[in-house]
Amino acid sequence: MLNKLNDPDFASAYLAAATGAIREAIVFTGYLDHQHLKSLIACCEITVAPSIFPEAFGLVAVEALASGIIPVLTNHSGFAEVISIYRQIFGDIFDQGEADGAFRPPALDSELVFDLAGSLNYLLNYYAGLSNSARQEVRNRARKICVDNYTWEAVVQRYLRCSNGGSAVDLGQNWMPPKGECDGTKHNQ
């Protein structure tokens, strides 16, 4: 589909068929290299990654969250792990959407397209009803997910808890090795 949207005639006809505000709300970019992606992602309210292939780690989801965006992801593999974390923070959004039957993280089943469409519609309407300050709060909550779960400090804390029962918190503020200890400079002196 995205390749077809690179054809101006097809893209024009396709977008003309879209009704209402969807033409203003959704932009199909096609492939973007990382330089362009990082500039555009912060302008978005929703990122969609409907991957059908197993994702070892949901990097695109974490990048979206770091930019303050709720990602719509297929609910499997590495994406499922990210969904389980951000679902805790955005439970209010998920719970209401599921109660209305309008939102469900898309699974790899026969309902994938319908779940994806429902999730996008629900989140776009959700955002449309927010004030600017409420939108900023959503962005702040998304970024906090990254700080609490995906920074080097957070990863090291989890690693220490898993590997030896310790915690970076138990080690105090000086949990990082001294400068030169792990970067190779100490051995070159």
PDB file of C-alpha atoms in Angstrom:
ATOM      1  CA  MET A   1       0.000   0.000   0.000  1.00  0.00           C
ATOM      2  CA  LEU A   2       2.719   2.472   0.957  1.00  0.00           C
ATOM      3  CA  ASN A   3       4.526   1.829  -2.305  1.00  0.00           C
ATOM      4  CA  LYS A   4       1.341   2.634  -4.197  1.00  0.00           C
ATOM      5  CA  LEU A   5       1.058   5.911  -2.290  1.00  0.00           C
ATOM      6  CA  ASN A   6       4.355   6.982  -3.858  1.00  0.00           C
ATOM      7  CA  ASP A   7       2.446   7.173  -7.158  1.00  0.00           C
ATOM      8  CA  PRO A   8       0.937  10.715  -7.171  1.00  0.00           C
ATOM      9  CA  ASP A   9      -2.150   9.682  -9.165  1.00  0.00           C
ATOM     10  CA  PHE A  10      -2.940   6.777  -6.855  1.00  0.00           C
ATOM     11  CA  ALA A  11      -2.212   8.806  -3.716  1.00  0.00           C
ATOM     12  CA  SER A  12      -4.461  11.627  -4.893  1.00  0.00           C
ATOM     13  CA  ALA A  13      -7.343   9.252  -5.664  1.00  0.00           C
ATOM     14  CA  TYR A  14      -6.843   7.359  -2.394  1.00  0.00           C
ATOM     15  CA  LEU A  15      -6.785  10.477  -0.244  1.00  0.00           C
ATOM     16  CA  ALA A  16      -9.743  11.962  -2.129  1.00  0.00           C
ATOM     17  CA  ALA A  17     -11.715   8.873  -1.119  1.00  0.00           C
ATOM     18  CA  ALA A  18     -10.956   9.523   2.564  1.00  0.00           C
ATOM     19  CA  THR A  19     -13.724  11.472   4.210  1.00  0.00           C
ATOM     20  CA  GLY A  20     -13.833  14.107   6.902  1.00  0.00           C
ATOM     21  CA  ALA A  21     -10.846  14.954   8.999  1.00  0.00           C
ATOM     22  CA  ILE A  22      -8.929  11.763   8.233  1.00  0.00           C
ATOM     23  CA  ARG A  23      -7.205  13.490   5.313  1.00  0.00           C
ATOM     24  CA  GLU A  24      -5.921  16.106   7.738  1.00  0.00           C
ATOM     25  CA  ALA A  25      -5.067  13.657  10.502  1.00  0.00           C
ATOM     26  CA  ILE A  26      -3.154  10.886   8.739  1.00  0.00           C
ATOM     27  CA  VAL A  27      -0.016  11.205   6.652  1.00  0.00           C
ATOM     28  CA  PHE A  28       1.390   8.191   4.829  1.00  0.00           C
ATOM     29  CA  THR A  29       5.078   8.878   4.459  1.00  0.00           C
ATOM     30  CA  GLY A  30       6.370   5.661   2.999  1.00  0.00           C
ATOM     31  CA  TYR A  31       9.946   4.769   3.918  1.00  0.00           C
ATOM     32  CA  LEU A  32      11.842   7.365   5.948  1.00  0.00           C
ATOM     33  CA  ASP A  33      15.502   7.212   6.886  1.00  0.00           C
ATOM     34  CA  HIS A  34      16.383   7.890  10.521  1.00  0.00           C
ATOM     35  CA  GLN A  35      17.444  11.485   9.872  1.00  0.00           C
ATOM     36  CA  HIS A  36      13.966  12.406   8.613  1.00  0.00           C
ATOM     37  CA  LEU A  37      12.145  10.123  11.020  1.00  0.00           C
ATOM     38  CA  LYS A  38      13.538  11.750  14.146  1.00  0.00           C
ATOM     39  CA  SER A  39      12.482  15.182  12.871  1.00  0.00           C
ATOM     40  CA  LEU A  40       8.942  14.103  12.055  1.00  0.00           C
ATOM     41  CA  ILE A  41       8.114  11.772  14.918  1.00  0.00           C
ATOM     42  CA  ALA A  42       7.925  14.559  17.501  1.00  0.00           C
ATOM     43  CA  CYS A  43       5.224  16.263  15.389  1.00  0.00           C
ATOM     44  CA  CYS A  44       2.953  13.223  15.593  1.00  0.00           C
ATOM     45  CA  GLU A  45       0.262  12.309  18.059  1.00  0.00           C
ATOM     46  CA  ILE A  46       0.190   8.634  17.119  1.00  0.00           C
ATOM     47  CA  THR A  47       2.778   6.293  15.658  1.00  0.00           C
ATOM     48  CA  VAL A  48       1.575   3.093  14.022  1.00  0.00           C
ATOM     49  CA  ALA A  49       3.747  -0.011  13.733  1.00  0.00           C
ATOM     50  CA  PRO A  50       1.536  -2.858  12.499  1.00  0.00           C
ATOM     51  CA  SER A  51       4.409  -5.303  12.147  1.00  0.00           C
ATOM     52  CA  ILE A  52       3.468  -8.883  11.405  1.00  0.00           C
ATOM     53  CA  PHE A  53       7.045 -10.090  11.870  1.00  0.00           C
ATOM     54  CA  PRO A  54       8.414 -10.919  15.325  1.00  0.00           C
ATOM     55  CA  GLU A  55      10.172  -7.945  16.881  1.00  0.00           C
ATOM     56  CA  ALA A  56      12.908  -8.973  19.307  1.00  0.00           C
ATOM     57  CA  PHE A  57      12.649  -5.556  20.918  1.00  0.00           C
ATOM     58  CA  GLY A  58      10.075  -2.857  20.288  1.00  0.00           C
ATOM     59  CA  LEU A  59      12.562  -0.098  19.426  1.00  0.00           C
ATOM     60  CA  VAL A  60      10.133   1.859  17.249  1.00  0.00           C
ATOM     61  CA  ALA A  61       7.681   1.808  20.163  1.00  0.00           C
ATOM     62  CA  VAL A  62      10.291   3.069  22.618  1.00  0.00           C
ATOM     63  CA  GLU A  63      11.344   5.808  20.174  1.00  0.00           C
ATOM     64  CA  ALA A  64       7.710   6.894  19.897  1.00  0.00           C
ATOM     65  CA  LEU A  65       7.275   6.934  23.676  1.00  0.00           C
ATOM     66  CA  ALA A  66      10.516   8.909  24.086  1.00  0.00           C
ATOM     67  CA  SER A  67       9.020  11.484  21.716  1.00  0.00           C
ATOM     68  CA  GLY A  68       5.850  11.641  23.796  1.00  0.00           C
ATOM     69  CA  ILE A  69       3.685   9.564  21.481  1.00  0.00           C
ATOM     70  CA  ILE A  70       1.420   6.610  22.199  1.00  0.00           C
ATOM     71  CA  PRO A  71       2.300   3.938  19.633  1.00  0.00           C
ATOM     72  CA  VAL A  72      -0.327   1.661  18.112  1.00  0.00           C
ATOM     73  CA  LEU A  73       1.397  -1.703  17.834  1.00  0.00           C
ATOM     74  CA  THR A  74       0.543  -5.237  16.922  1.00  0.00           C
ATOM     75  CA  ASN A  75       0.317  -7.142  20.189  1.00  0.00           C
ATOM     76  CA  HIS A  76       3.048  -9.768  19.812  1.00  0.00           C
ATOM     77  CA  SER A  77       6.726 -10.454  20.528  1.00  0.00           C
ATOM     78  CA  GLY A  78       8.799  -7.441  21.625  1.00  0.00           C
ATOM     79  CA  PHE A  79       5.913  -5.060  20.990  1.00  0.00           C
ATOM     80  CA  ALA A  80       3.753  -6.983  23.497  1.00  0.00           C
ATOM     81  CA  GLU A  81       6.367  -6.317  26.185  1.00  0.00           C
ATOM     82  CA  VAL A  82       6.280  -2.579  25.496  1.00  0.00           C
ATOM     83  CA  ILE A  83       2.464  -2.610  25.411  1.00  0.00           C
ATOM     84  CA  SER A  84       2.347  -4.307  28.822  1.00  0.00           C
ATOM     85  CA  ILE A  85       4.441  -1.485  30.281  1.00  0.00           C
ATOM     86  CA  TYR A  86       2.682   1.476  28.697  1.00  0.00           C
ATOM     87  CA  ARG A  87      -0.712  -0.056  29.353  1.00  0.00           C
ATOM     88  CA  GLN A  88      -0.024   0.380  33.074  1.00  0.00           C
ATOM     89  CA  ILE A  89       0.574   4.114  32.602  1.00  0.00           C
ATOM     90  CA  PHE A  90      -2.195   4.708  30.055  1.00  0.00           C
ATOM     91  CA  GLY A  91      -4.736   2.365  31.623  1.00  0.00           C
ATOM     92  CA  ASP A  92      -7.366   5.107  31.601  1.00  0.00           C
ATOM     93  CA  ILE A  93      -7.149   5.387  27.820  1.00  0.00           C
ATOM     94  CA  PHE A  94      -7.051   1.633  27.220  1.00  0.00           C
ATOM     95  CA  ASP A  95      -9.785   0.742  29.703  1.00  0.00           C
ATOM     96  CA  GLN A  96     -12.282   3.271  28.354  1.00  0.00           C
ATOM     97  CA  GLY A  97     -11.556   2.321  24.755  1.00  0.00           C
ATOM     98  CA  GLU A  98     -11.979  -1.374  25.482  1.00  0.00           C
ATOM     99  CA  ALA A  99     -15.199  -0.734  27.437  1.00  0.00           C
ATOM    100  CA  ASP A 100     -16.572   1.083  24.388  1.00  0.00           C
ATOM    101  CA  GLY A 101     -15.380  -1.768  22.158  1.00  0.00           C
ATOM    102  CA  ALA A 102     -13.390   0.818  20.212  1.00  0.00           C
ATOM    103  CA  PHE A 103      -9.818   0.035  21.198  1.00  0.00           C
ATOM    104  CA  ARG A 104      -7.776  -3.129  21.432  1.00  0.00           C
ATOM    105  CA  PRO A 105      -4.091  -3.500  20.612  1.00  0.00           C
ATOM    106  CA  PRO A 106      -4.209  -5.315  17.264  1.00  0.00           C
ATOM    107  CA  ALA A 107      -3.405  -9.014  17.445  1.00  0.00           C
ATOM    108  CA  LEU A 108      -2.143 -11.120  14.563  1.00  0.00           C
ATOM    109  CA  ASP A 109      -5.518 -12.598  13.752  1.00  0.00           C
ATOM    110  CA  SER A 110      -8.337 -12.182  11.259  1.00  0.00           C
ATOM    111  CA  GLU A 111      -9.427  -8.978  13.038  1.00  0.00           C
ATOM    112  CA  LEU A 112      -6.058  -7.212  12.603  1.00  0.00           C
ATOM    113  CA  VAL A 113      -7.236  -4.626  10.077  1.00  0.00           C
ATOM    114  CA  PHE A 114     -10.435  -3.887  12.008  1.00  0.00           C
ATOM    115  CA  ASP A 115      -8.605  -3.625  15.348  1.00  0.00           C
ATOM    116  CA  LEU A 116      -6.029  -1.325  13.780  1.00  0.00           C
ATOM    117  CA  ALA A 117      -8.724   0.899  12.262  1.00  0.00           C
ATOM    118  CA  GLY A 118     -10.667   0.951  15.529  1.00  0.00           C
ATOM    119  CA  SER A 119      -7.572   1.808  17.567  1.00  0.00           C
ATOM    120  CA  LEU A 120      -6.590   4.637  15.229  1.00  0.00           C
ATOM    121  CA  ASN A 121     -10.098   6.046  15.166  1.00  0.00           C
ATOM    122  CA  TYR A 122     -10.390   5.832  18.950  1.00  0.00           C
ATOM    123  CA  LEU A 123      -7.033   7.494  19.636  1.00  0.00           C
ATOM    124  CA  LEU A 124      -7.540  10.252  17.045  1.00  0.00           C
ATOM    125  CA  ASN A 125     -10.929  11.055  18.578  1.00  0.00           C
ATOM    126  CA  TYR A 126      -9.405  10.864  22.055  1.00  0.00           C
ATOM    127  CA  TYR A 127      -6.727  13.389  21.105  1.00  0.00           C
ATOM    128  CA  ALA A 128      -9.255  15.646  19.365  1.00  0.00           C
ATOM    129  CA  GLY A 129     -11.119  15.972  22.661  1.00  0.00           C
ATOM    130  CA  LEU A 130      -8.068  16.998  24.698  1.00  0.00           C
ATOM    131  CA  SER A 131      -6.993  20.484  25.610  1.00  0.00           C
ATOM    132  CA  ASN A 132      -3.412  21.484  24.828  1.00  0.00           C
ATOM    133  CA  SER A 133      -2.433  21.001  28.474  1.00  0.00           C
ATOM    134  CA  ALA A 134      -4.007  17.527  28.545  1.00  0.00           C
ATOM    135  CA  ARG A 135      -2.130  16.595  25.352  1.00  0.00           C
ATOM    136  CA  GLN A 136       1.086  17.758  26.974  1.00  0.00           C
ATOM    137  CA  GLU A 137       0.310  15.591  29.997  1.00  0.00           C
ATOM    138  CA  VAL A 138      -0.084  12.548  27.712  1.00  0.00           C
ATOM    139  CA  ARG A 139       3.289  13.369  26.138  1.00  0.00           C
ATOM    140  CA  ASN A 140       4.899  13.724  29.563  1.00  0.00           C
ATOM    141  CA  ARG A 141       3.482  10.376  30.690  1.00  0.00           C
ATOM    142  CA  ALA A 142       4.819   8.708  27.522  1.00  0.00           C
ATOM    143  CA  ARG A 143       8.297  10.151  28.061  1.00  0.00           C
ATOM    144  CA  LYS A 144       8.250   9.052  31.704  1.00  0.00           C
ATOM    145  CA  ILE A 145       7.723   5.470  30.545  1.00  0.00           C
ATOM    146  CA  CYS A 146      11.086   5.700  28.750  1.00  0.00           C
ATOM    147  CA  VAL A 147      12.880   7.286  31.676  1.00  0.00           C
ATOM    148  CA  ASP A 148      11.515   4.699  34.097  1.00  0.00           C
ATOM    149  CA  ASN A 149      12.032   1.648  31.881  1.00  0.00           C
ATOM    150  CA  TYR A 150      14.418   2.186  28.972  1.00  0.00           C
ATOM    151  CA  THR A 151      17.271   4.486  30.038  1.00  0.00           C
ATOM    152  CA  TRP A 152      20.654   2.937  30.727  1.00  0.00           C
ATOM    153  CA  GLU A 153      20.117   3.495  34.443  1.00  0.00           C
ATOM    154  CA  ALA A 154      16.755   1.706  34.399  1.00  0.00           C
ATOM    155  CA  VAL A 155      18.179  -1.185  32.382  1.00  0.00           C
ATOM    156  CA  VAL A 156      21.172  -1.541  34.721  1.00  0.00           C
ATOM    157  CA  GLN A 157      18.867  -1.534  37.740  1.00  0.00           C
ATOM    158  CA  ARG A 158      16.810  -4.368  36.271  1.00  0.00           C
ATOM    159  CA  TYR A 159      19.945  -6.253  35.258  1.00  0.00           C
ATOM    160  CA  LEU A 160      21.400  -6.040  38.753  1.00  0.00           C
ATOM    161  CA  ARG A 161      18.150  -7.152  40.336  1.00  0.00           C
ATOM    162  CA  CYS A 162      18.001 -10.135  37.987  1.00  0.00           C
ATOM    163  CA  SER A 163      21.654 -11.136  38.045  1.00  0.00           C
ATOM    164  CA  ASN A 164      22.525 -11.078  41.718  1.00  0.00           C
ATOM    165  CA  GLY A 165      19.494 -10.037  43.665  1.00  0.00           C
ATOM    166  CA  GLY A 166      20.918  -6.539  44.080  1.00  0.00           C
ATOM    167  CA  SER A 167      19.606  -3.232  42.882  1.00  0.00           C
ATOM    168  CA  ALA A 168      21.268  -0.095  41.608  1.00  0.00           C
ATOM    169  CA  VAL A 169      19.260   1.709  44.268  1.00  0.00           C
ATOM    170  CA  ASP A 170      21.055  -0.428  46.884  1.00  0.00           C
ATOM    171  CA  LEU A 171      24.379   0.779  45.503  1.00  0.00           C
ATOM    172  CA  GLY A 172      23.552   4.440  46.095  1.00  0.00           C
ATOM    173  CA  GLN A 173      24.404   7.235  43.703  1.00  0.00           C
ATOM    174  CA  ASN A 174      27.753   5.719  42.695  1.00  0.00           C
ATOM    175  CA  TRP A 175      26.449   2.657  40.896  1.00  0.00           C
ATOM    176  CA  MET A 176      28.334   3.503  37.692  1.00  0.00           C
ATOM    177  CA  PRO A 177      31.951   2.345  37.441  1.00  0.00           C
ATOM    178  CA  PRO A 178      34.620   5.034  37.851  1.00  0.00           C
ATOM    179  CA  LYS A 179      35.586   6.938  34.694  1.00  0.00           C
ATOM    180  CA  GLY A 180      37.987   4.902  32.632  1.00  0.00           C
ATOM    181  CA  GLU A 181      36.981   1.606  34.201  1.00  0.00           C
ATOM    182  CA  CYS A 182      34.858   0.385  31.280  1.00  0.00           C
ATOM    183  CA  ASP A 183      35.598   2.755  28.417  1.00  0.00           C
ATOM    184  CA  GLY A 184      39.126   1.545  27.727  1.00  0.00           C
ATOM    185  CA  THR A 185      40.896   4.755  28.765  1.00  0.00           C
ATOM    186  CA  LYS A 186      42.230   3.323  32.038  1.00  0.00           C
ATOM    187  CA  HIS A 187      44.142   0.575  30.237  1.00  0.00           C
ATOM    188  CA  ASN A 188      45.632   3.001  27.714  1.00  0.00           C
ATOM    189  CA  GLN A 189      47.276   5.197  30.352  1.00  0.00           C
TER     190      GLN A 189
END
